[in-house]
Amino acid sequence: PCVLVVVAACGGRAPHVVEAEPKRIVSMAPSLTETLIALDLEDRIVGVTRYCPDVGGASVVGGYFDPNFEAIVVLDPDLVVLLQSHDELRRRFNALGLDTLQVDQHDVAGILGSVHTIADRCGVRRRGEEVVAELEAELEGVSAVVAEYERPRVLVVVGREPGDGRIGSLWAAGADTFYDDVLRIGGGVNVIQTGGIRYPELSREGILALDPDVILDVVADGGARELDRDVVAADWREFEDLRAVRAGRVHVLLDDFVVIPGPRIVDTVGRVARLLHPEAQWQ
């Protein structure tokens, strides 16, 4: 990686290396691309994954875990931005002589921290501070609205085959995930509180034992597949003994931002809070 200056050491300390601001950035995840856009760095993005939002002029360089390394090298980026789960990709990019920046966005603190980290690396620290302040203010506003209400127990479903009239294999959001934070801020309680697996698979018996007050059925590509919310929700009729089903509190979320742990986390929190607390006074 290139550098701007080397500041002379004082008192025998090692010199401080100041890296040059990257001008050609490859983003390896939708949440990273949205973070870069929020920081007004869209014009520096030269490569994105096939799952990222469209960025004018940027090339599509493959998928989240299966990028086209040759296409990325041709783009001559001076920074590749990665997530915590991209350890192997980071090693391969570094072996190719490419500079990388790896951030953790698995929870709300990580999302906000990643904004600071990316902003600092790209020389837009002040903009990063502004973005984080705006996000924190919106999250605190939602939290204040729901504070007076009783918190329902919520099951967040993040993986299943929707719309076939039944519930087959199902994965849910556990305690150490950004969905857990979404529920906490939005006025709910995650029914899954134990275990070391972030997204455990649940059996039919496990779902019945949890018996949530509310079910949030998140369909990652629901919008693109033009699924009907009522059809997806109808899959849950076979669980007529669940209190969430009896109360009509199964909510299907098809919006793409609900599965992207980036700056639009505020939209996810706002949507969830309104579903959990329709009785609140929302503006």
Short mmCIF file of N, CA, C and O in Angstrom, two decimals, residues 101-233:
data_model
loop_
_atom_site.label_atom_id
_atom_site.label_comp_id
_atom_site.label_asym_id
_atom_site.label_seq_id
_atom_site.Cartn_x
_atom_site.Cartn_y
_atom_site.Cartn_z
N LEU A 101 -9.20 -3.50 4.07
CA LEU A 101 -9.73 -2.99 5.33
C LEU A 101 -10.88 -3.90 5.72
O LEU A 101 -11.84 -4.05 4.97
N GLN A 102 -10.78 -4.51 6.90
CA GLN A 102 -11.77 -5.48 7.35
C GLN A 102 -12.51 -4.92 8.56
O GLN A 102 -11.90 -4.47 9.52
N VAL A 103 -13.85 -4.94 8.50
CA VAL A 103 -14.66 -4.42 9.59
C VAL A 103 -15.70 -5.45 10.01
O VAL A 103 -16.02 -6.38 9.28
N ASP A 104 -16.24 -5.26 11.21
CA ASP A 104 -17.23 -6.17 11.79
C ASP A 104 -18.57 -5.44 11.87
O ASP A 104 -18.69 -4.43 12.55
N GLN A 105 -19.57 -5.96 11.17
CA GLN A 105 -20.90 -5.34 11.20
C GLN A 105 -21.96 -6.31 11.71
O GLN A 105 -23.12 -6.21 11.33
N HIS A 106 -21.59 -7.21 12.61
CA HIS A 106 -22.55 -8.25 13.01
C HIS A 106 -23.54 -7.76 14.06
O HIS A 106 -24.54 -8.43 14.32
N ASP A 107 -23.29 -6.59 14.66
CA ASP A 107 -24.26 -6.02 15.58
C ASP A 107 -24.26 -4.50 15.41
O ASP A 107 -23.49 -3.95 14.61
N VAL A 108 -25.14 -3.82 16.15
CA VAL A 108 -25.29 -2.37 15.97
C VAL A 108 -24.01 -1.63 16.33
O VAL A 108 -23.59 -0.70 15.63
N ALA A 109 -23.36 -2.02 17.42
CA ALA A 109 -22.10 -1.37 17.80
C ALA A 109 -21.07 -1.54 16.69
O ALA A 109 -20.32 -0.60 16.37
N GLY A 110 -21.03 -2.73 16.09
CA GLY A 110 -20.10 -2.96 14.99
C GLY A 110 -20.42 -2.13 13.77
O GLY A 110 -19.52 -1.61 13.09
N ILE A 111 -21.71 -1.98 13.47
CA ILE A 111 -22.12 -1.16 12.33
C ILE A 111 -21.67 0.28 12.51
O ILE A 111 -21.08 0.89 11.61
N LEU A 112 -21.94 0.84 13.69
CA LEU A 112 -21.55 2.22 13.95
C LEU A 112 -20.03 2.36 13.96
O LEU A 112 -19.47 3.32 13.41
N GLY A 113 -19.34 1.38 14.55
CA GLY A 113 -17.88 1.40 14.56
C GLY A 113 -17.30 1.31 13.17
O GLY A 113 -16.28 1.94 12.86
N SER A 114 -17.94 0.53 12.30
CA SER A 114 -17.44 0.38 10.93
C SER A 114 -17.53 1.69 10.16
O SER A 114 -16.69 1.96 9.29
N VAL A 115 -18.54 2.50 10.45
CA VAL A 115 -18.66 3.80 9.80
C VAL A 115 -17.44 4.66 10.15
O VAL A 115 -16.81 5.28 9.28
N HIS A 116 -17.10 4.68 11.44
CA HIS A 116 -15.92 5.43 11.88
C HIS A 116 -14.65 4.90 11.21
O HIS A 116 -13.82 5.66 10.72
N THR A 117 -14.50 3.57 11.22
CA THR A 117 -13.28 2.96 10.69
C THR A 117 -13.09 3.25 9.21
O THR A 117 -12.00 3.63 8.77
N ILE A 118 -14.16 3.07 8.44
CA ILE A 118 -14.07 3.31 7.00
C ILE A 118 -13.86 4.80 6.72
O ILE A 118 -13.06 5.17 5.84
N ALA A 119 -14.56 5.64 7.47
CA ALA A 119 -14.40 7.09 7.27
C ALA A 119 -12.98 7.52 7.56
O ALA A 119 -12.38 8.30 6.80
N ASP A 120 -12.40 7.03 8.65
CA ASP A 120 -11.02 7.39 9.00
C ASP A 120 -10.05 6.94 7.92
O ASP A 120 -9.15 7.69 7.52
N ARG A 121 -10.22 5.71 7.45
CA ARG A 121 -9.30 5.17 6.44
C ARG A 121 -9.40 5.94 5.12
O ARG A 121 -8.40 6.08 4.40
N CYS A 122 -10.59 6.44 4.83
CA CYS A 122 -10.80 7.12 3.55
C CYS A 122 -10.66 8.64 3.64
O CYS A 122 -10.94 9.36 2.68
N GLY A 123 -10.23 9.12 4.81
CA GLY A 123 -9.97 10.54 4.95
C GLY A 123 -11.18 11.42 5.08
O GLY A 123 -11.12 12.62 4.78
N VAL A 124 -12.32 10.84 5.54
CA VAL A 124 -13.54 11.63 5.70
C VAL A 124 -14.06 11.48 7.14
O VAL A 124 -15.23 11.20 7.36
N ARG A 125 -13.17 11.66 8.09
CA ARG A 125 -13.52 11.44 9.50
C ARG A 125 -14.72 12.27 9.92
O ARG A 125 -15.62 11.78 10.61
N ARG A 126 -14.75 13.54 9.54
CA ARG A 126 -15.85 14.40 9.97
C ARG A 126 -17.18 13.89 9.44
O ARG A 126 -18.18 13.89 10.17
N ARG A 127 -17.21 13.45 8.19
CA ARG A 127 -18.45 12.90 7.64
C ARG A 127 -18.85 11.64 8.40
O ARG A 127 -20.04 11.43 8.65
N GLY A 128 -17.88 10.82 8.78
CA GLY A 128 -18.17 9.63 9.57
C GLY A 128 -18.81 9.98 10.89
O GLY A 128 -19.78 9.32 11.33
N GLU A 129 -18.31 11.01 11.54
CA GLU A 129 -18.87 11.43 12.82
C GLU A 129 -20.31 11.92 12.63
O GLU A 129 -21.18 11.67 13.48
N GLU A 130 -20.55 12.63 11.53
CA GLU A 130 -21.91 13.11 11.26
C GLU A 130 -22.87 11.96 11.04
O GLU A 130 -23.99 11.95 11.57
N VAL A 131 -22.45 10.97 10.24
CA VAL A 131 -23.31 9.83 9.95
C VAL A 131 -23.64 9.06 11.22
O VAL A 131 -24.81 8.72 11.48
N VAL A 132 -22.63 8.79 12.03
CA VAL A 132 -22.86 8.05 13.28
C VAL A 132 -23.79 8.83 14.21
O VAL A 132 -24.70 8.26 14.83
N ALA A 133 -23.59 10.13 14.32
CA ALA A 133 -24.46 10.95 15.17
C ALA A 133 -25.91 10.89 14.69
O ALA A 133 -26.84 10.80 15.51
N GLU A 134 -26.11 10.94 13.39
CA GLU A 134 -27.46 10.86 12.83
C GLU A 134 -28.10 9.51 13.13
O GLU A 134 -29.27 9.43 13.53
N LEU A 135 -27.33 8.43 12.95
CA LEU A 135 -27.86 7.09 13.20
C LEU A 135 -28.18 6.91 14.68
O LEU A 135 -29.25 6.37 15.03
N GLU A 136 -27.28 7.34 15.54
CA GLU A 136 -27.51 7.20 16.98
C GLU A 136 -28.75 7.98 17.42
O GLU A 136 -29.54 7.49 18.25
N ALA A 137 -28.95 9.16 16.87
CA ALA A 137 -30.11 9.97 17.23
C ALA A 137 -31.41 9.27 16.83
O ALA A 137 -32.39 9.26 17.60
N GLU A 138 -31.43 8.68 15.64
CA GLU A 138 -32.64 7.99 15.18
C GLU A 138 -32.91 6.76 16.03
O GLU A 138 -34.06 6.48 16.39
N LEU A 139 -31.87 5.99 16.35
CA LEU A 139 -32.05 4.79 17.17
C LEU A 139 -32.52 5.17 18.58
O LEU A 139 -33.40 4.51 19.14
N GLU A 140 -31.94 6.21 19.14
CA GLU A 140 -32.35 6.65 20.48
C GLU A 140 -33.79 7.16 20.47
O GLU A 140 -34.53 6.97 21.44
N GLY A 141 -34.19 7.77 19.37
CA GLY A 141 -35.57 8.25 19.26
C GLY A 141 -36.57 7.10 19.29
O GLY A 141 -37.59 7.18 19.99
N VAL A 142 -36.27 6.04 18.57
CA VAL A 142 -37.16 4.86 18.57
C VAL A 142 -37.19 4.23 19.96
O VAL A 142 -38.25 3.89 20.49
N SER A 143 -36.01 4.08 20.55
CA SER A 143 -35.92 3.48 21.88
C SER A 143 -36.74 4.25 22.91
O SER A 143 -37.40 3.66 23.78
N ALA A 144 -36.74 5.57 22.81
CA ALA A 144 -37.49 6.40 23.75
C ALA A 144 -39.00 6.20 23.59
O ALA A 144 -39.74 6.17 24.58
N VAL A 145 -39.46 6.02 22.36
CA VAL A 145 -40.89 5.84 22.11
C VAL A 145 -41.40 4.53 22.72
O VAL A 145 -42.48 4.48 23.32
N VAL A 146 -40.63 3.45 22.58
CA VAL A 146 -41.11 2.14 23.03
C VAL A 146 -40.80 1.84 24.49
O VAL A 146 -41.22 0.81 25.02
N ALA A 147 -40.08 2.72 25.16
CA ALA A 147 -39.60 2.44 26.52
C ALA A 147 -40.71 2.14 27.51
O ALA A 147 -40.54 1.35 28.43
N GLU A 148 -41.88 2.75 27.32
CA GLU A 148 -42.96 2.62 28.31
C GLU A 148 -43.82 1.37 28.10
O GLU A 148 -44.69 1.07 28.93
N TYR A 149 -43.58 0.64 27.02
CA TYR A 149 -44.46 -0.48 26.70
C TYR A 149 -43.84 -1.83 27.09
O TYR A 149 -42.62 -1.99 27.11
N GLU A 150 -44.71 -2.80 27.37
CA GLU A 150 -44.25 -4.15 27.67
C GLU A 150 -43.61 -4.75 26.42
O GLU A 150 -44.11 -4.57 25.31
N ARG A 151 -42.53 -5.48 26.62
CA ARG A 151 -41.78 -6.03 25.48
C ARG A 151 -42.28 -7.43 25.11
O ARG A 151 -42.19 -8.34 25.93
N PRO A 152 -42.77 -7.61 23.90
CA PRO A 152 -43.17 -8.95 23.48
C PRO A 152 -41.97 -9.84 23.20
O PRO A 152 -40.89 -9.35 22.88
N ARG A 153 -42.16 -11.13 23.33
CA ARG A 153 -41.13 -12.12 23.01
C ARG A 153 -41.22 -12.42 21.52
O ARG A 153 -42.29 -12.78 21.01
N VAL A 154 -40.10 -12.29 20.82
CA VAL A 154 -40.13 -12.31 19.35
C VAL A 154 -39.19 -13.38 18.79
O VAL A 154 -38.05 -13.53 19.25
N LEU A 155 -39.69 -14.11 17.80
CA LEU A 155 -38.87 -15.03 17.02
C LEU A 155 -38.58 -14.38 15.67
O LEU A 155 -39.51 -14.02 14.95
N VAL A 156 -37.29 -14.21 15.35
CA VAL A 156 -36.90 -13.65 14.06
C VAL A 156 -36.40 -14.79 13.17
O VAL A 156 -35.34 -15.38 13.41
N VAL A 157 -37.18 -15.10 12.16
CA VAL A 157 -36.83 -16.17 11.21
C VAL A 157 -36.04 -15.56 10.07
O VAL A 157 -36.49 -14.60 9.43
N VAL A 158 -34.85 -16.09 9.80
CA VAL A 158 -33.98 -15.49 8.79
C VAL A 158 -33.65 -16.43 7.65
O VAL A 158 -32.94 -16.04 6.72
N GLY A 159 -34.18 -17.65 7.68
CA GLY A 159 -33.87 -18.57 6.60
C GLY A 159 -34.87 -19.70 6.53
O GLY A 159 -35.01 -20.48 7.47
N ARG A 160 -35.61 -19.78 5.44
CA ARG A 160 -36.51 -20.90 5.15
C ARG A 160 -37.00 -20.74 3.73
O ARG A 160 -36.79 -19.70 3.09
N GLU A 161 -37.67 -21.76 3.21
CA GLU A 161 -38.25 -21.68 1.87
C GLU A 161 -39.69 -21.22 2.01
O GLU A 161 -40.55 -21.97 2.49
N PRO A 162 -39.99 -19.98 1.63
CA PRO A 162 -41.32 -19.43 1.87
C PRO A 162 -42.33 -19.72 0.76
O PRO A 162 -41.97 -19.96 -0.38
N GLY A 163 -43.60 -19.71 1.16
CA GLY A 163 -44.67 -19.74 0.18
C GLY A 163 -45.08 -21.09 -0.34
O GLY A 163 -45.82 -21.17 -1.33
N ASP A 164 -44.65 -22.19 0.33
CA ASP A 164 -45.05 -23.51 -0.16
C ASP A 164 -46.10 -24.17 0.74
O ASP A 164 -46.35 -25.37 0.65
N GLY A 165 -46.71 -23.36 1.62
CA GLY A 165 -47.82 -23.86 2.41
C GLY A 165 -47.45 -24.58 3.68
O GLY A 165 -48.33 -25.07 4.41
N ARG A 166 -46.17 -24.64 3.99
CA ARG A 166 -45.74 -25.33 5.21
C ARG A 166 -44.41 -24.75 5.68
O ARG A 166 -43.77 -23.99 4.96
N ILE A 167 -44.04 -25.10 6.90
CA ILE A 167 -42.76 -24.68 7.45
C ILE A 167 -41.83 -25.88 7.46
O ILE A 167 -42.08 -26.87 8.16
N GLY A 168 -40.76 -25.81 6.65
CA GLY A 168 -39.78 -26.88 6.64
C GLY A 168 -38.59 -26.51 7.51
O GLY A 168 -38.75 -26.10 8.65
N SER A 169 -37.39 -26.63 6.95
CA SER A 169 -36.20 -26.23 7.68
C SER A 169 -36.25 -24.73 7.94
O SER A 169 -36.66 -23.95 7.07
N LEU A 170 -35.82 -24.35 9.13
CA LEU A 170 -35.95 -22.95 9.54
C LEU A 170 -34.76 -22.55 10.38
O LEU A 170 -34.33 -23.30 11.26
N TRP A 171 -34.22 -21.37 10.09
CA TRP A 171 -33.12 -20.81 10.88
C TRP A 171 -33.57 -19.48 11.48
O TRP A 171 -34.29 -18.71 10.83
N ALA A 172 -33.14 -19.24 12.70
CA ALA A 172 -33.57 -18.03 13.41
C ALA A 172 -32.37 -17.24 13.90
O ALA A 172 -31.25 -17.77 14.00
N ALA A 173 -32.60 -15.98 14.19
CA ALA A 173 -31.54 -15.10 14.70
C ALA A 173 -31.35 -15.32 16.19
O ALA A 173 -32.31 -15.24 16.96
N GLY A 174 -30.12 -15.61 16.59
CA GLY A 174 -29.81 -15.82 17.99
C GLY A 174 -29.42 -14.55 18.70
O GLY A 174 -29.64 -13.43 18.22
N ALA A 175 -28.79 -14.73 19.86
CA ALA A 175 -28.51 -13.59 20.73
C ALA A 175 -27.41 -12.68 20.21
O ALA A 175 -27.48 -11.47 20.36
N ASP A 176 -26.39 -13.22 19.60
CA ASP A 176 -25.23 -12.42 19.20
C ASP A 176 -25.34 -12.01 17.73
O ASP A 176 -24.47 -12.31 16.92
N THR A 177 -26.43 -11.31 17.39
CA THR A 177 -26.67 -10.88 16.01
C THR A 177 -27.23 -9.47 16.00
O THR A 177 -27.70 -8.96 17.02
N PHE A 178 -27.20 -8.84 14.83
CA PHE A 178 -27.74 -7.48 14.76
C PHE A 178 -29.26 -7.49 14.92
O PHE A 178 -29.86 -6.50 15.35
N TYR A 179 -29.91 -8.63 14.61
CA TYR A 179 -31.36 -8.71 14.83
C TYR A 179 -31.69 -8.66 16.32
O TYR A 179 -32.73 -8.12 16.72
N ASP A 180 -30.84 -9.23 17.15
CA ASP A 180 -31.04 -9.16 18.59
C ASP A 180 -31.01 -7.70 19.04
O ASP A 180 -31.84 -7.27 19.86
N ASP A 181 -30.08 -6.93 18.49
CA ASP A 181 -30.02 -5.50 18.80
C ASP A 181 -31.25 -4.76 18.27
O ASP A 181 -31.77 -3.85 18.92
N VAL A 182 -31.69 -5.14 17.07
CA VAL A 182 -32.89 -4.52 16.50
C VAL A 182 -34.08 -4.70 17.44
O VAL A 182 -34.84 -3.75 17.68
N LEU A 183 -34.24 -5.90 17.97
CA LEU A 183 -35.34 -6.16 18.89
C LEU A 183 -35.18 -5.37 20.18
O LEU A 183 -36.15 -4.79 20.69
N ARG A 184 -33.98 -5.35 20.72
CA ARG A 184 -33.73 -4.63 21.97
C ARG A 184 -34.08 -3.14 21.81
O ARG A 184 -34.76 -2.56 22.66
N ILE A 185 -33.61 -2.52 20.73
CA ILE A 185 -33.86 -1.10 20.51
C ILE A 185 -35.33 -0.86 20.14
O ILE A 185 -35.93 0.14 20.53
N GLY A 186 -35.91 -1.81 19.40
CA GLY A 186 -37.27 -1.64 18.92
C GLY A 186 -38.34 -2.08 19.89
O GLY A 186 -39.54 -2.05 19.55
N GLY A 187 -37.96 -2.49 21.10
CA GLY A 187 -38.96 -2.76 22.11
C GLY A 187 -39.41 -4.20 22.22
O GLY A 187 -40.53 -4.48 22.68
N GLY A 188 -38.56 -5.15 21.82
CA GLY A 188 -38.90 -6.56 21.93
C GLY A 188 -37.82 -7.33 22.67
O GLY A 188 -36.79 -6.78 23.06
N VAL A 189 -38.06 -8.63 22.84
CA VAL A 189 -37.11 -9.53 23.46
C VAL A 189 -36.95 -10.75 22.55
O VAL A 189 -37.95 -11.35 22.12
N ASN A 190 -35.73 -11.10 22.24
CA ASN A 190 -35.46 -12.27 21.42
C ASN A 190 -35.78 -13.53 22.21
O ASN A 190 -35.28 -13.71 23.32
N VAL A 191 -36.58 -14.43 21.65
CA VAL A 191 -36.91 -15.66 22.35
C VAL A 191 -35.71 -16.60 22.45
O VAL A 191 -35.69 -17.51 23.27
N ILE A 192 -34.71 -16.39 21.58
CA ILE A 192 -33.51 -17.23 21.62
C ILE A 192 -32.42 -16.46 22.35
O ILE A 192 -31.86 -15.49 21.83
N GLN A 193 -32.11 -16.89 23.55
CA GLN A 193 -31.17 -16.16 24.40
C GLN A 193 -29.91 -16.95 24.73
O GLN A 193 -28.98 -16.41 25.31
N THR A 194 -29.89 -18.23 24.42
CA THR A 194 -28.75 -19.06 24.81
C THR A 194 -28.13 -19.72 23.60
O THR A 194 -28.68 -19.70 22.50
N GLY A 195 -26.97 -20.34 23.84
CA GLY A 195 -26.30 -21.08 22.78
C GLY A 195 -25.27 -20.24 22.06
O GLY A 195 -25.37 -19.02 21.99
N GLY A 196 -24.24 -20.91 21.52
CA GLY A 196 -23.15 -20.21 20.86
C GLY A 196 -23.33 -20.05 19.37
O GLY A 196 -22.45 -19.52 18.69
N ILE A 197 -24.46 -20.50 18.83
CA ILE A 197 -24.70 -20.41 17.39
C ILE A 197 -25.53 -19.16 17.10
O ILE A 197 -26.61 -18.97 17.67
N ARG A 198 -25.00 -18.31 16.24
CA ARG A 198 -25.71 -17.06 15.96
C ARG A 198 -27.04 -17.29 15.26
O ARG A 198 -28.02 -16.59 15.53
N TYR A 199 -27.09 -18.25 14.34
CA TYR A 199 -28.31 -18.50 13.59
C TYR A 199 -28.65 -19.99 13.67
O TYR A 199 -28.40 -20.74 12.74
N PRO A 200 -29.23 -20.44 14.80
CA PRO A 200 -29.51 -21.86 14.97
C PRO A 200 -30.67 -22.34 14.10
O PRO A 200 -31.59 -21.58 13.79
N GLU A 201 -30.61 -23.61 13.73
CA GLU A 201 -31.73 -24.24 13.05
C GLU A 201 -32.71 -24.73 14.11
O GLU A 201 -32.31 -25.30 15.12
N LEU A 202 -34.00 -24.51 13.87
CA LEU A 202 -35.03 -24.89 14.82
C LEU A 202 -35.89 -26.02 14.26
O LEU A 202 -36.26 -26.01 13.09
N SER A 203 -36.22 -26.96 15.12
CA SER A 203 -37.15 -28.02 14.76
C SER A 203 -38.57 -27.55 15.03
O SER A 203 -38.80 -26.52 15.68
N ARG A 204 -39.53 -28.33 14.58
CA ARG A 204 -40.93 -28.01 14.85
C ARG A 204 -41.17 -27.96 16.36
O ARG A 204 -41.83 -27.05 16.87
N GLU A 205 -40.59 -28.94 17.06
CA GLU A 205 -40.76 -28.99 18.51
C GLU A 205 -40.12 -27.77 19.17
O GLU A 205 -40.65 -27.23 20.16
N GLY A 206 -38.98 -27.34 18.63
CA GLY A 206 -38.31 -26.17 19.18
C GLY A 206 -39.13 -24.91 19.02
O GLY A 206 -39.19 -24.07 19.93
N ILE A 207 -39.78 -24.76 17.87
CA ILE A 207 -40.62 -23.59 17.63
C ILE A 207 -41.80 -23.58 18.60
O ILE A 207 -42.12 -22.55 19.21
N LEU A 208 -42.43 -24.74 18.78
CA LEU A 208 -43.58 -24.83 19.68
C LEU A 208 -43.16 -24.55 21.12
O LEU A 208 -43.90 -23.90 21.87
N ALA A 209 -41.96 -25.00 21.49
CA ALA A 209 -41.49 -24.77 22.86
C ALA A 209 -41.22 -23.29 23.11
O ALA A 209 -41.46 -22.78 24.22
N LEU A 210 -40.73 -22.58 22.11
CA LEU A 210 -40.44 -21.16 22.26
C LEU A 210 -41.73 -20.34 22.37
O LEU A 210 -41.79 -19.37 23.12
N ASP A 211 -42.75 -20.72 21.60
CA ASP A 211 -44.07 -20.09 21.63
C ASP A 211 -44.00 -18.56 21.73
O ASP A 211 -44.44 -17.94 22.71
N PRO A 212 -43.46 -17.90 20.70
CA PRO A 212 -43.28 -16.43 20.75
C PRO A 212 -44.59 -15.67 20.68
O PRO A 212 -45.60 -16.17 20.19
N ASP A 213 -44.56 -14.44 21.18
CA ASP A 213 -45.71 -13.54 21.06
C ASP A 213 -45.83 -13.00 19.63
O ASP A 213 -46.93 -12.71 19.16
N VAL A 214 -44.67 -12.81 18.99
CA VAL A 214 -44.61 -12.23 17.65
C VAL A 214 -43.59 -13.03 16.84
O VAL A 214 -42.56 -13.45 17.36
N ILE A 215 -43.89 -13.24 15.56
CA ILE A 215 -42.94 -13.85 14.63
C ILE A 215 -42.64 -12.85 13.53
O ILE A 215 -43.56 -12.33 12.89
N LEU A 216 -41.36 -12.57 13.33
CA LEU A 216 -40.91 -11.75 12.20
C LEU A 216 -40.26 -12.69 11.20
O LEU A 216 -39.20 -13.27 11.47
N ASP A 217 -40.90 -12.87 10.06
CA ASP A 217 -40.43 -13.80 9.03
C ASP A 217 -39.69 -13.00 7.96
O ASP A 217 -40.30 -12.36 7.10
N VAL A 218 -38.37 -13.01 8.04
CA VAL A 218 -37.53 -12.21 7.15
C VAL A 218 -37.18 -13.04 5.92
O VAL A 218 -36.57 -14.11 6.03
N VAL A 219 -37.56 -12.54 4.74
CA VAL A 219 -37.28 -13.23 3.49
C VAL A 219 -36.27 -12.41 2.71
O VAL A 219 -36.59 -11.33 2.21
N ALA A 220 -35.04 -12.91 2.62
CA ALA A 220 -33.92 -12.13 2.10
C ALA A 220 -34.17 -11.59 0.70
O ALA A 220 -33.89 -10.43 0.41
N ASP A 221 -34.69 -12.40 -0.18
CA ASP A 221 -34.88 -11.97 -1.58
C ASP A 221 -36.36 -11.88 -1.92
O ASP A 221 -36.74 -12.03 -3.08
N GLY A 222 -37.18 -11.63 -0.92
CA GLY A 222 -38.62 -11.61 -1.14
C GLY A 222 -39.08 -10.57 -2.13
O GLY A 222 -39.97 -10.82 -2.95
N GLY A 223 -38.48 -9.39 -2.06
CA GLY A 223 -38.87 -8.33 -2.99
C GLY A 223 -38.53 -8.68 -4.42
O GLY A 223 -39.35 -8.50 -5.33
N ALA A 224 -37.33 -9.20 -4.63
CA ALA A 224 -36.89 -9.56 -5.98
C ALA A 224 -37.75 -10.69 -6.54
O ALA A 224 -38.00 -10.74 -7.75
N ARG A 225 -38.20 -11.58 -5.68
CA ARG A 225 -39.02 -12.71 -6.13
C ARG A 225 -40.49 -12.35 -6.21
O ARG A 225 -41.32 -13.18 -6.60
N GLU A 226 -40.83 -11.13 -5.83
CA GLU A 226 -42.21 -10.63 -5.89
C GLU A 226 -43.16 -11.54 -5.14
O GLU A 226 -44.26 -11.87 -5.60
N LEU A 227 -42.72 -11.98 -3.95
CA LEU A 227 -43.56 -12.83 -3.12
C LEU A 227 -44.69 -12.02 -2.50
O LEU A 227 -44.56 -10.83 -2.23
N ASP A 228 -45.80 -12.69 -2.25
CA ASP A 228 -46.94 -12.06 -1.61
C ASP A 228 -46.86 -12.29 -0.10
O ASP A 228 -46.72 -13.42 0.35
N ARG A 229 -46.95 -11.22 0.69
CA ARG A 229 -46.82 -11.34 2.14
C ARG A 229 -47.86 -12.29 2.73
O ARG A 229 -47.57 -13.08 3.62
N ASP A 230 -49.09 -12.20 2.24
CA ASP A 230 -50.15 -13.05 2.78
C ASP A 230 -49.89 -14.52 2.49
O ASP A 230 -50.17 -15.39 3.33
N VAL A 231 -49.35 -14.81 1.31
CA VAL A 231 -49.05 -16.19 0.95
C VAL A 231 -47.93 -16.74 1.84
O VAL A 231 -48.00 -17.87 2.33
N VAL A 232 -46.90 -15.92 2.06
CA VAL A 232 -45.78 -16.35 2.91
C VAL A 232 -46.27 -16.54 4.35
O VAL A 232 -45.93 -17.54 5.01
N ALA A 233 -47.08 -15.63 4.84
CA ALA A 233 -47.59 -15.73 6.21
C ALA A 233 -48.49 -16.94 6.39
O ALA A 233 -48.54 -17.54 7.48
#
